[in-house]
């Protein structure tokens, strides 16, 4: 992913994921805990806190130690129901997140009921490895999810092979890169997983040395990306920025633990979980929805679908519209050239096909979103378009 793909979130996320001694500046002081309320409310009152995506929210609530039995019970129910519904259709990373969320902050004797989920994850992790064997090193999902898998198996006594982890998580592996650009999020999640594995190794042999070496190189790569965006201070120092950059509940869920000085490595540490603020003020009422100001002003944008051929159209949409509105309008005007499909994900709508041409993880193909020829850093549901802008969806390889 290119530079423009790096959100302030990445800067903060990376610090949250690197072992905590590096992260003292991320933590919000006790007096300022109330400033986290907007983040909490964003996280809880959203359609993305439903279904399987609720796992992110539950994990975050438990990690930061918010003691609200009703709320926790409600989110827990949401997670359990969606596991029941999706069953074997869960991706490996989704299942890993579910386990992290359900088992977080529990004593080990309380958590026997989730043992079958850990065995399922062992199988899903092996399917990822097998897929890499047959498809040129490409997993079923991606390395962010493989890292979540290893982290979860490591934290909750699942079985995995240290040799496999050592071989697959070399920092030069192509799966750490999208379009030649190092993915900070992926690297950060891998550092967490490798740190857990490192702690589990008893002897001081070759395994330990190699894992240590992987961690060090990944941290170096992450830090070298950070210098370019350098937004850490600004982002959490102003409440406004928090509500802006982190208006997506998933973004809020990923950043909250960091702001409370917690990382995903803390989930099996019951005493660390319990030391949360407890008193954060969560509004139990849905915020009154801000009606989108139906603007009487219309803007005009150019929209292009780029495969081998180029298909372009001029579209008029109300001011304040997002990328998705433009795509929908273009589809109405010319369904043959501009028809598309999307799926809902934790980050909002994700474009999976245009003109019937579908992304494929085995081939590393996807639909990239661009503005003025540069990749945008948000999805179609969030990116607000401007008058005269040149938007593009491009058939690409990562
Ligand atoms: C892997 C990945 C990809 C892969 C996905 C395919 C694959 N092999 O899995 C590729 C490289 C194709 C990709 C593409 C894009 N990505 Co991406 N991606 C990720 C990453 C590293 C991990 C996602 C994951 O597996 N999560 C774990 C699983 C369990 O959760 P999940 O919700 O089920 O995951 C699915 C969705 O996240 C979806 N997805 C991936 N990226 C994006 C982006 C958006 C906007 C949406 C709605 C969904 C989505 O693919 C995942 C697998 O199915 C995240 C980092 C992060 N912090 O989450 C960035 C991340 C989600 N991506 C991001 C962006 C911006 C994009 C693009 C819009 C870039 C672009 N300009 O084209 C495109 C999406 C365009 C589209 N078609 O709609 C941003 C989103 C920020 C935001 N505020 O919206 C993130 C957070 C990276 C970052 N820090 O900037 N991505």
Tab-separated table of C-alpha atoms and ligand atoms in Angstrom:
chain	number	residue	atom	x	y	z
A	1	UNK	CA	0.000	0.000	0.000
A	2	UNK	CA	1.306	3.414	-0.859
A	3	UNK	CA	2.024	6.342	1.397
A	4	UNK	CA	-1.443	7.799	0.933
A	5	UNK	CA	-2.788	4.534	2.287
A	6	UNK	CA	-1.242	5.259	5.662
A	7	UNK	CA	-3.757	6.699	8.071
A	8	UNK	CA	-2.911	8.354	11.357
A	9	UNK	CA	-4.380	5.149	12.734
A	10	UNK	CA	-1.402	3.273	11.429
A	11	UNK	CA	0.997	5.407	13.402
A	12	UNK	CA	-0.915	4.799	16.579
A	13	UNK	CA	-1.701	1.210	15.789
A	14	UNK	CA	1.904	0.370	15.255
A	15	UNK	CA	2.829	1.724	18.645
A	16	UNK	CA	0.049	-0.267	20.176
A	17	UNK	CA	1.368	-3.389	18.654
A	18	UNK	CA	5.008	-3.000	19.446
A	19	UNK	CA	5.807	-4.258	22.944
A	20	UNK	CA	4.597	-1.755	25.484
A	21	UNK	CA	7.942	-0.264	26.546
A	22	UNK	CA	7.992	1.511	23.187
A	23	UNK	CA	4.513	2.817	23.685
A	24	UNK	CA	4.536	5.000	26.753
A	25	UNK	CA	3.677	8.080	24.690
A	26	UNK	CA	0.544	6.455	23.314
A	27	UNK	CA	-1.216	6.058	26.617
A	28	UNK	CA	-3.843	8.601	27.569
A	29	UNK	CA	-3.469	9.800	31.152
A	30	UNK	CA	-6.204	9.004	33.701
A	31	UNK	CA	-7.441	12.628	33.812
A	32	UNK	CA	-8.038	12.460	30.072
A	33	UNK	CA	-9.946	9.176	29.998
A	34	UNK	CA	-13.236	10.986	29.455
A	35	UNK	CA	-11.883	12.226	26.139
A	36	UNK	CA	-12.123	8.644	24.929
A	37	UNK	CA	-15.934	8.694	25.190
A	38	UNK	CA	-16.515	9.740	21.591
A	39	UNK	CA	-14.381	6.796	20.453
A	40	UNK	CA	-16.320	4.404	22.650
A	41	UNK	CA	-19.658	5.647	21.429
A	42	UNK	CA	-18.538	5.399	17.818
A	43	UNK	CA	-17.516	1.836	18.434
A	44	UNK	CA	-20.712	0.732	20.117
A	45	UNK	CA	-23.457	2.520	18.218
A	46	UNK	CA	-22.853	1.412	14.700
A	47	UNK	CA	-24.145	-1.183	12.316
A	48	UNK	CA	-20.561	-2.455	12.149
A	49	UNK	CA	-20.755	-3.404	15.805
A	50	UNK	CA	-23.173	-6.101	14.591
A	51	UNK	CA	-22.506	-9.567	13.211
A	52	UNK	CA	-19.019	-10.983	13.198
A	53	UNK	CA	-17.571	-7.479	13.299
A	54	UNK	CA	-18.775	-7.211	16.894
A	55	UNK	CA	-15.772	-9.390	17.823
A	56	UNK	CA	-13.466	-6.375	17.373
A	57	UNK	CA	-15.682	-4.318	19.652
A	58	UNK	CA	-15.947	-7.004	22.343
A	59	UNK	CA	-12.173	-7.517	22.347
A	60	UNK	CA	-11.582	-3.816	22.729
A	61	UNK	CA	-14.175	-3.416	25.514
A	62	UNK	CA	-12.623	-6.260	27.484
A	63	UNK	CA	-9.046	-5.138	26.939
A	64	UNK	CA	-9.609	-1.595	28.075
A	65	UNK	CA	-11.505	-2.905	31.094
A	66	UNK	CA	-14.875	-1.269	30.613
A	67	UNK	CA	-17.111	-2.795	33.220
A	68	UNK	CA	-20.595	-2.669	31.852
A	69	UNK	CA	-22.203	-6.086	32.196
A	70	UNK	CA	-25.235	-5.299	30.053
A	71	UNK	CA	-23.258	-3.930	27.196
A	72	UNK	CA	-20.735	-6.751	27.299
A	73	UNK	CA	-23.512	-9.347	27.376
A	74	UNK	CA	-25.222	-7.748	24.410
A	75	UNK	CA	-22.042	-7.702	22.281
A	76	UNK	CA	-21.142	-11.223	23.408
A	77	UNK	CA	-24.537	-12.459	22.224
A	78	UNK	CA	-24.001	-10.751	18.889
A	79	UNK	CA	-20.632	-12.510	18.453
A	80	UNK	CA	-21.956	-15.940	19.501
A	81	UNK	CA	-24.983	-15.688	17.181
A	82	UNK	CA	-22.888	-14.753	14.194
A	83	UNK	CA	-20.402	-17.584	14.841
A	84	UNK	CA	-23.375	-19.930	14.881
A	85	UNK	CA	-24.667	-18.460	11.606
A	86	UNK	CA	-21.376	-18.342	9.692
A	87	UNK	CA	-19.768	-21.490	11.138
A	88	UNK	CA	-17.292	-22.915	8.627
A	89	UNK	CA	-17.583	-19.830	6.402
A	90	UNK	CA	-15.540	-17.794	8.861
A	91	UNK	CA	-12.110	-16.834	7.537
A	92	UNK	CA	-9.153	-17.852	9.699
A	93	UNK	CA	-8.636	-14.269	10.899
A	94	UNK	CA	-12.303	-13.805	11.751
A	95	UNK	CA	-12.231	-16.976	13.835
A	96	UNK	CA	-9.012	-15.846	15.534
A	97	UNK	CA	-10.634	-12.508	16.440
A	98	UNK	CA	-13.702	-14.314	17.783
A	99	UNK	CA	-11.520	-16.481	20.032
A	100	UNK	CA	-9.501	-13.483	21.211
A	101	UNK	CA	-12.726	-11.652	22.006
A	102	UNK	CA	-14.512	-14.544	23.753
A	103	UNK	CA	-11.536	-15.687	25.783
A	104	UNK	CA	-10.043	-12.311	26.578
A	105	UNK	CA	-9.569	-11.721	30.281
A	106	UNK	CA	-11.002	-15.083	31.365
A	107	UNK	CA	-9.407	-17.496	33.780
A	108	UNK	CA	-8.283	-20.623	31.956
A	109	UNK	CA	-10.814	-22.822	33.815
A	110	UNK	CA	-13.672	-20.646	32.553
A	111	UNK	CA	-12.624	-21.041	28.965
A	112	UNK	CA	-12.809	-24.797	28.319
A	113	UNK	CA	-16.049	-24.225	26.429
A	114	UNK	CA	-14.088	-22.520	23.677
A	115	UNK	CA	-11.547	-25.318	23.147
A	116	UNK	CA	-13.326	-26.553	19.993
A	117	UNK	CA	-12.894	-23.120	18.433
A	118	UNK	CA	-9.132	-23.333	18.983
A	119	UNK	CA	-9.058	-26.745	17.219
A	120	UNK	CA	-11.027	-25.254	14.325
A	121	UNK	CA	-8.485	-22.457	14.101
A	122	UNK	CA	-5.626	-24.983	13.968
A	123	UNK	CA	-7.349	-26.508	10.914
A	124	UNK	CA	-7.990	-23.161	9.254
A	125	UNK	CA	-4.369	-22.139	9.776
A	126	UNK	CA	-3.231	-25.359	8.089
A	127	UNK	CA	-5.590	-24.629	5.158
A	128	UNK	CA	-3.883	-21.231	4.759
A	129	UNK	CA	-0.457	-22.935	4.664
A	130	UNK	CA	-1.693	-25.574	2.183
A	131	UNK	CA	-3.092	-22.861	-0.075
A	132	UNK	CA	0.315	-21.153	-0.063
A	133	UNK	CA	1.833	-24.473	-1.165
A	134	UNK	CA	-0.409	-24.740	-4.238
A	135	UNK	CA	-0.834	-21.082	-5.128
A	136	UNK	CA	2.621	-19.611	-5.368
A	137	UNK	CA	2.897	-18.651	-1.687
A	138	UNK	CA	-0.501	-16.867	-1.566
A	139	UNK	CA	-2.661	-17.638	1.482
A	140	UNK	CA	-6.453	-17.955	1.372
A	141	UNK	CA	-6.698	-14.567	3.096
A	142	UNK	CA	-3.611	-12.487	3.896
A	143	UNK	CA	-0.701	-12.211	6.334
A	144	UNK	CA	-2.576	-9.867	8.663
A	145	UNK	CA	-4.971	-12.754	9.281
A	146	UNK	CA	-2.225	-15.391	9.442
A	147	UNK	CA	-0.592	-13.250	12.130
A	148	UNK	CA	-3.892	-13.095	14.031
A	149	UNK	CA	-4.055	-16.905	13.733
A	150	UNK	CA	-0.554	-17.466	15.140
A	151	UNK	CA	-1.123	-14.928	17.911
A	152	UNK	CA	-4.331	-16.635	18.985
A	153	UNK	CA	-2.949	-20.182	18.802
A	154	UNK	CA	0.085	-19.034	20.768
A	155	UNK	CA	-1.906	-17.234	23.483
A	156	UNK	CA	-4.430	-20.028	23.961
A	157	UNK	CA	-2.305	-23.169	23.761
A	158	UNK	CA	-3.275	-24.166	20.238
A	159	UNK	CA	-0.738	-26.191	18.316
A	160	UNK	CA	1.365	-24.742	15.529
A	161	UNK	CA	4.873	-25.428	14.312
A	162	UNK	CA	7.577	-22.942	15.297
A	163	UNK	CA	9.560	-24.052	12.233
A	164	UNK	CA	6.607	-23.146	9.989
A	165	UNK	CA	6.248	-19.763	11.672
A	166	UNK	CA	10.010	-19.125	11.294
A	167	UNK	CA	9.920	-19.997	7.606
A	168	UNK	CA	6.747	-18.199	6.632
A	169	UNK	CA	7.262	-15.000	8.637
A	170	UNK	CA	10.610	-13.927	7.208
A	171	UNK	CA	10.351	-10.139	6.796
A	172	UNK	CA	11.207	-10.417	3.086
A	173	UNK	CA	8.112	-12.557	2.435
A	174	UNK	CA	6.040	-10.958	-0.359
A	175	UNK	CA	2.892	-11.125	1.766
A	176	UNK	CA	4.170	-8.222	3.885
A	177	UNK	CA	3.921	-6.033	0.784
A	178	UNK	CA	1.013	-4.705	-1.264
A	179	UNK	CA	2.026	-3.324	-4.649
A	180	UNK	CA	5.645	-3.222	-3.472
A	181	UNK	CA	4.787	-1.136	-0.387
A	182	UNK	CA	5.379	-2.573	3.100
A	183	UNK	CA	2.045	-2.952	4.927
A	184	UNK	CA	2.525	-1.461	8.387
A	185	UNK	CA	-0.667	-3.031	9.746
A	186	UNK	CA	0.427	-6.473	8.609
A	187	UNK	CA	3.937	-6.003	9.981
A	188	UNK	CA	2.577	-4.781	13.309
A	189	UNK	CA	0.231	-7.757	13.695
A	190	UNK	CA	3.111	-10.111	12.799
A	191	UNK	CA	5.315	-8.498	15.471
A	192	UNK	CA	2.615	-9.235	18.042
A	193	UNK	CA	2.361	-12.861	16.936
A	194	UNK	CA	6.137	-13.350	16.866
A	195	UNK	CA	6.514	-11.714	20.276
A	196	UNK	CA	4.088	-14.232	21.739
A	197	UNK	CA	5.932	-17.112	20.051
A	198	UNK	CA	9.255	-15.770	21.321
A	199	UNK	CA	7.953	-15.688	24.907
A	200	UNK	CA	6.805	-19.297	24.569
A	201	UNK	CA	10.222	-20.626	23.517
A	202	UNK	CA	11.993	-22.143	26.496
A	203	UNK	CA	15.540	-22.804	25.304
A	204	UNK	CA	17.941	-20.222	24.025
A	205	UNK	CA	18.593	-21.960	20.705
A	206	UNK	CA	18.393	-21.211	16.998
A	207	UNK	CA	14.594	-20.810	16.995
A	208	UNK	CA	14.756	-17.980	19.484
A	209	UNK	CA	17.518	-16.225	17.588
A	210	UNK	CA	15.668	-16.384	14.282
A	211	UNK	CA	12.351	-15.239	15.725
A	212	UNK	CA	14.158	-12.363	17.443
A	213	UNK	CA	15.774	-11.432	14.193
A	214	UNK	CA	12.401	-11.391	12.371
A	215	UNK	CA	10.916	-9.164	15.082
A	216	UNK	CA	13.802	-6.717	14.932
A	217	UNK	CA	13.687	-6.367	11.141
A	218	UNK	CA	9.918	-5.949	11.096
A	219	UNK	CA	10.035	-3.285	13.823
A	220	UNK	CA	12.711	-1.454	11.815
A	221	UNK	CA	10.548	-1.507	8.703
A	222	UNK	CA	7.519	-0.281	10.662
A	223	UNK	CA	9.466	2.571	12.247
A	224	UNK	CA	10.887	3.680	8.934
A	225	UNK	CA	7.327	4.042	7.597
A	226	UNK	CA	6.276	5.974	10.673
A	227	UNK	CA	8.721	8.811	10.117
A	228	UNK	CA	6.899	9.725	6.944
A	229	UNK	CA	3.469	10.311	8.459
A	230	UNK	CA	4.648	11.429	11.920
A	231	UNK	CA	1.119	12.199	13.106
A	232	UNK	CA	1.055	10.467	16.445
A	233	UNK	CA	1.027	13.519	18.698
A	234	UNK	CA	-1.499	15.490	16.681
A	235	UNK	CA	-3.967	12.734	16.227
A	236	UNK	CA	-4.841	11.925	19.777
A	237	UNK	CA	-4.095	15.307	21.212
A	238	UNK	CA	-7.210	16.832	19.699
A	239	UNK	CA	-10.637	15.375	20.317
A	240	UNK	CA	-11.750	16.613	16.940
A	241	UNK	CA	-9.131	14.595	15.144
A	242	UNK	CA	-10.224	11.529	17.044
A	243	UNK	CA	-13.774	11.846	15.866
A	244	UNK	CA	-12.631	12.529	12.355
A	245	UNK	CA	-9.948	9.939	11.696
A	246	UNK	CA	-11.598	7.317	13.851
A	247	UNK	CA	-15.240	7.677	12.903
A	248	UNK	CA	-15.238	4.057	11.725
A	249	UNK	CA	-15.978	1.756	14.672
A	250	UNK	CA	-13.271	-0.676	13.573
A	251	UNK	CA	-10.729	2.138	13.636
A	252	UNK	CA	-11.967	3.098	17.103
A	253	UNK	CA	-11.782	-0.540	18.217
A	254	UNK	CA	-8.208	-0.910	16.987
A	255	UNK	CA	-6.975	2.301	18.550
A	256	UNK	CA	-8.686	2.214	21.979
A	257	UNK	CA	-6.484	-0.469	23.552
A	258	UNK	CA	-3.382	1.459	22.512
A	259	UNK	CA	-4.701	4.623	24.126
A	260	UNK	CA	-5.260	2.678	27.336
A	261	UNK	CA	-1.743	1.235	27.192
A	262	UNK	CA	-2.927	-2.281	26.266
A	263	UNK	CA	-2.019	-4.585	23.398
A	264	UNK	CA	-3.592	-7.784	22.086
A	265	UNK	CA	-0.765	-9.580	23.916
A	266	UNK	CA	-2.552	-8.714	27.165
A	267	UNK	CA	-5.692	-10.710	26.446
A	268	UNK	CA	-4.680	-13.767	28.434
A	269	UNK	CA	-3.481	-11.707	31.340
A	270	UNK	CA	-6.518	-11.466	33.619
A	271	UNK	CA	-4.987	-9.001	36.066
A	272	UNK	CA	-3.919	-6.633	33.317
A	273	UNK	CA	-7.427	-6.689	31.849
A	274	UNK	CA	-9.007	-5.871	35.163
A	275	UNK	CA	-7.009	-2.702	35.647
A	276	UNK	CA	-9.121	-0.655	33.244
A	277	UNK	CA	-10.852	2.633	33.929
A	278	UNK	CA	-14.266	1.082	34.603
A	279	UNK	CA	-15.811	4.512	34.889
A	280	UNK	CA	-15.724	5.578	31.261
A	281	UNK	CA	-19.031	7.094	30.435
A	282	UNK	CA	-20.766	5.073	27.765
A	283	UNK	CA	-23.973	6.449	26.467
A	284	UNK	CA	-26.562	3.686	26.393
A	285	UNK	CA	-28.765	5.631	24.017
A	286	UNK	CA	-28.195	5.595	20.327
A	287	UNK	CA	-26.893	9.006	19.326
A	288	UNK	CA	-29.532	10.977	17.437
A	289	UNK	CA	-28.573	10.350	13.823
A	290	UNK	CA	-27.279	13.426	12.110
A	291	UNK	CA	-29.480	13.703	9.048
A	292	UNK	CA	-27.250	14.015	6.017
A	293	UNK	CA	-27.703	17.528	4.759
A	294	UNK	CA	-29.419	16.893	1.454
A	295	UNK	CA	-27.479	19.434	-0.439
A	296	UNK	CA	-29.187	21.343	-3.180
A	297	UNK	CA	-25.775	21.882	-4.698
A	298	UNK	CA	-24.735	19.309	-7.257
A	299	UNK	CA	-21.189	18.504	-8.196
A	300	UNK	CA	-19.781	16.783	-11.206
A	301	UNK	CA	-17.031	14.139	-11.130
A	302	UNK	CA	-15.316	11.959	-13.722
A	303	UNK	CA	-15.462	8.270	-13.059
A	304	UNK	CA	-13.330	5.660	-14.811
A	305	UNK	CA	-13.213	1.884	-14.760
A	306	UNK	CA	-9.812	0.683	-15.888
A	307	UNK	CA	-9.288	-2.935	-16.932
A	308	UNK	CA	-7.464	-3.446	-20.219
A	309	UNK	CA	-9.788	-0.896	-21.703
A	310	UNK	CA	-10.862	2.391	-20.179
A	311	UNK	CA	-14.526	3.187	-19.525
A	312	UNK	CA	-15.232	6.775	-18.480
A	313	UNK	CA	-18.337	8.723	-17.567
A	314	UNK	CA	-19.255	12.113	-16.127
A	315	UNK	CA	-21.568	11.804	-13.121
A	316	UNK	CA	-23.545	14.413	-11.151
A	317	UNK	CA	-24.093	13.790	-7.435
A	318	UNK	CA	-25.172	15.993	-4.506
A	319	UNK	CA	-22.327	17.751	-2.701
A	320	UNK	CA	-21.117	15.578	0.212
A	321	UNK	CA	-21.597	12.295	-1.684
A	322	UNK	CA	-19.175	9.410	-1.267
A	323	UNK	CA	-17.331	7.288	-3.859
A	324	UNK	CA	-20.068	4.613	-3.640
A	325	UNK	CA	-22.766	7.143	-4.648
A	326	UNK	CA	-20.779	7.941	-7.775
A	327	UNK	CA	-20.413	4.243	-8.637
A	328	UNK	CA	-24.146	3.686	-8.128
A	329	UNK	CA	-25.080	6.631	-10.318
A	330	UNK	CA	-22.704	5.455	-13.071
A	331	UNK	CA	-24.181	1.956	-12.838
A	332	UNK	CA	-27.681	3.388	-13.324
A	333	UNK	CA	-26.569	5.326	-16.389
A	334	UNK	CA	-24.660	2.429	-18.019
A	335	UNK	CA	-25.031	-0.938	-16.294
A	336	UNK	CA	-22.895	-2.819	-18.835
A	337	UNK	CA	-19.779	-0.760	-18.256
A	338	UNK	CA	-20.261	0.178	-14.605
A	339	UNK	CA	-22.045	-2.680	-12.847
A	340	UNK	CA	-20.292	-3.719	-9.638
A	341	UNK	CA	-20.676	-5.763	-6.458
A	342	UNK	CA	-19.562	-5.174	-2.912
A	343	UNK	CA	-19.583	-7.009	0.415
A	344	UNK	CA	-19.946	-5.410	3.838
A	345	UNK	CA	-16.807	-5.668	5.949
A	346	UNK	CA	-15.663	-4.159	9.216
A	347	UNK	CA	-14.322	-1.146	7.284
A	348	UNK	CA	-17.578	-0.669	5.331
A	349	UNK	CA	-18.442	-1.700	1.755
A	350	UNK	CA	-15.573	-3.461	-0.044
A	351	UNK	CA	-15.670	-3.688	-3.862
A	352	UNK	CA	-15.229	-7.275	-4.990
A	353	UNK	CA	-16.206	-7.094	-8.663
A	354	UNK	CA	-16.743	-4.649	-11.501
A	355	UNK	CA	-18.208	-5.704	-14.890
A	356	UNK	CA	-18.446	-9.194	-13.361
A	357	UNK	CA	-14.647	-9.441	-12.988
A	358	UNK	CA	-14.033	-10.654	-9.440
A	359	UNK	CA	-10.942	-10.201	-7.224
A	360	UNK	CA	-8.935	-13.358	-6.508
A	361	UNK	CA	-6.601	-13.887	-3.554
A	362	UNK	CA	-4.767	-16.735	-5.303
A	363	UNK	CA	-3.830	-14.358	-8.124
A	364	UNK	CA	-3.422	-11.330	-5.804
A	365	UNK	CA	-5.870	-9.322	-7.921
A	366	UNK	CA	-8.236	-6.655	-6.531
A	367	UNK	CA	-10.104	-3.461	-7.409
A	368	UNK	CA	-7.969	-0.533	-6.375
A	369	UNK	CA	-9.555	2.879	-5.675
A	370	UNK	CA	-7.829	5.985	-6.927
A	371	UNK	CA	-8.305	9.734	-7.103
A	372	UNK	CA	-6.214	11.756	-9.563
A	373	UNK	CA	-4.247	8.568	-10.249
A	374	UNK	CA	-3.282	8.068	-6.578
A	375	UNK	CA	-4.674	5.361	-4.271
A	376	UNK	CA	-7.121	6.727	-1.711
A	377	UNK	CA	-6.801	5.869	1.965
A	378	UNK	CA	-10.489	5.130	2.632
A	379	UNK	CA	-13.140	2.836	1.213
A	380	UNK	CA	-16.019	3.675	-1.141
A	381	UNK	CA	-18.442	4.143	1.758
A	382	UNK	CA	-16.336	6.824	3.480
A	383	UNK	CA	-14.424	8.695	0.802
A	384	UNK	CA	-16.165	12.023	0.158
A	385	UNK	CA	-15.821	13.205	-3.421
A	386	UNK	CA	-15.197	16.723	-4.708
A	387	UNK	CA	-16.324	18.745	-7.670
A	388	UNK	CA	-14.181	18.106	-10.743
A	389	UNK	CA	-12.410	15.118	-9.189
A	390	UNK	CA	-11.147	12.233	-11.342
A	391	UNK	CA	-12.083	8.963	-9.659
A	392	UNK	CA	-11.012	5.541	-10.828
A	393	UNK	CA	-11.413	1.874	-9.963
A	394	UNK	CA	-8.498	-0.045	-11.434
A	395	UNK	CA	-8.022	-3.793	-11.905
A	396	UNK	CA	-4.710	-4.230	-10.057
A	397	UNK	CA	-2.296	-6.692	-8.466
A	398	UNK	CA	-1.045	-6.287	-4.914
B	1	LIG	C1	-5.204	-7.299	3.609
B	1	LIG	C2	-5.728	-5.898	3.355
B	1	LIG	C3	-6.083	-5.574	2.022
B	1	LIG	C4	-6.081	-6.582	0.874
B	1	LIG	C5	-7.441	-7.375	0.923
B	1	LIG	C6	-7.433	-8.679	0.132
B	1	LIG	C7	-6.812	-9.813	0.922
B	1	LIG	N1	-5.831	-10.473	0.394
B	1	LIG	O1	-7.237	-10.098	2.031
B	1	LIG	C8	-5.953	-5.617	-0.341
B	1	LIG	C9	-4.479	-5.330	-0.621
B	1	LIG	C10	-6.610	-6.087	-1.638
B	1	LIG	C11	-6.617	-4.339	0.233
B	1	LIG	C12	-7.249	-3.401	-0.541
B	1	LIG	C13	-7.684	-2.160	-0.040
B	1	LIG	N2	-7.456	-1.672	1.197
B	1	LIG	CO1	-6.829	-2.794	2.684
B	1	LIG	N3	-6.198	-3.700	4.223
B	1	LIG	C14	-5.844	-4.949	4.418
B	1	LIG	C15	-5.414	-5.162	5.901
B	1	LIG	C16	-3.879	-5.141	5.968
B	1	LIG	C17	-5.932	-6.427	6.617
B	1	LIG	C18	-7.449	-6.702	6.461
B	1	LIG	C19	-7.868	-7.969	7.227
B	1	LIG	O2	-7.727	-9.076	6.729
B	1	LIG	N4	-8.385	-7.817	8.482
B	1	LIG	C20	-8.745	-8.916	9.365
B	1	LIG	C21	-10.143	-9.538	9.014
B	1	LIG	C22	-10.520	-10.614	10.024
B	1	LIG	O3	-11.120	-8.499	9.107
B	1	LIG	P1	-12.164	-8.264	7.880
B	1	LIG	O4	-12.849	-6.979	8.105
B	1	LIG	O5	-12.973	-9.458	7.627
B	1	LIG	O6	-11.122	-8.114	6.619
B	1	LIG	C23	-11.563	-7.873	5.313
B	1	LIG	C24	-11.751	-6.376	5.037
B	1	LIG	O7	-10.846	-5.633	5.851
B	1	LIG	C25	-11.399	-6.257	3.558
B	1	LIG	N5	-10.644	-5.028	3.307
B	1	LIG	C26	-9.332	-4.909	3.114
B	1	LIG	N6	-9.004	-3.639	2.902
B	1	LIG	C27	-10.162	-2.935	2.954
B	1	LIG	C28	-10.396	-1.573	2.799
B	1	LIG	C29	-11.696	-1.103	2.908
B	1	LIG	C30	-11.919	0.369	2.778
B	1	LIG	C31	-12.770	-1.990	3.139
B	1	LIG	C32	-14.149	-1.477	3.226
B	1	LIG	C33	-12.522	-3.367	3.324
B	1	LIG	C34	-11.224	-3.808	3.213
B	1	LIG	O8	-10.571	-7.379	3.219
B	1	LIG	C35	-10.401	-8.228	4.372
B	1	LIG	C36	-10.394	-9.674	3.926
B	1	LIG	O9	-11.563	-10.028	3.278
B	1	LIG	C37	-6.077	-3.885	6.569
B	1	LIG	C38	-5.360	-3.398	7.838
B	1	LIG	C39	-6.267	-3.288	9.067
B	1	LIG	N7	-5.793	-2.557	10.066
B	1	LIG	O10	-7.335	-3.841	9.152
B	1	LIG	C40	-6.027	-2.853	5.380
B	1	LIG	C41	-7.043	-1.710	5.351
B	1	LIG	C42	-8.381	-2.201	5.860
B	1	LIG	N8	-7.140	-1.372	3.916
B	1	LIG	C43	-7.353	-0.113	3.680
B	1	LIG	C44	-7.601	0.465	2.392
B	1	LIG	C45	-7.703	1.968	2.314
B	1	LIG	C46	-7.725	-0.333	1.225
B	1	LIG	C47	-8.125	0.162	-0.202
B	1	LIG	C48	-9.314	1.114	-0.207
B	1	LIG	C49	-6.896	0.790	-0.894
B	1	LIG	C50	-7.166	1.380	-2.259
B	1	LIG	N9	-6.908	2.674	-2.414
B	1	LIG	O11	-7.594	0.720	-3.174
B	1	LIG	C51	-8.424	-1.200	-0.919
B	1	LIG	C52	-9.923	-1.624	-0.944
B	1	LIG	C53	-10.604	-1.223	-2.238
B	1	LIG	C54	-11.898	-1.975	-2.478
B	1	LIG	N10	-11.851	-2.955	-3.376
B	1	LIG	O12	-12.943	-1.687	-1.915
B	1	LIG	C55	-7.328	0.702	4.975
B	1	LIG	C56	-8.751	1.171	5.354
B	1	LIG	C57	-8.739	2.526	6.022
B	1	LIG	C58	-10.107	3.167	6.080
B	1	LIG	N11	-10.265	4.093	6.975
B	1	LIG	O13	-11.027	2.859	5.381
B	1	LIG	C59	-6.626	-0.322	5.985
B	1	LIG	C60	-7.049	-0.157	7.437
B	1	LIG	C61	-5.095	-0.101	5.855
B	1	LIG	C62	-4.635	1.258	6.355
B	1	LIG	N12	-4.160	1.353	7.572
B	1	LIG	O14	-4.694	2.225	5.644
B	1	LIG	N13	-6.478	-4.327	1.585
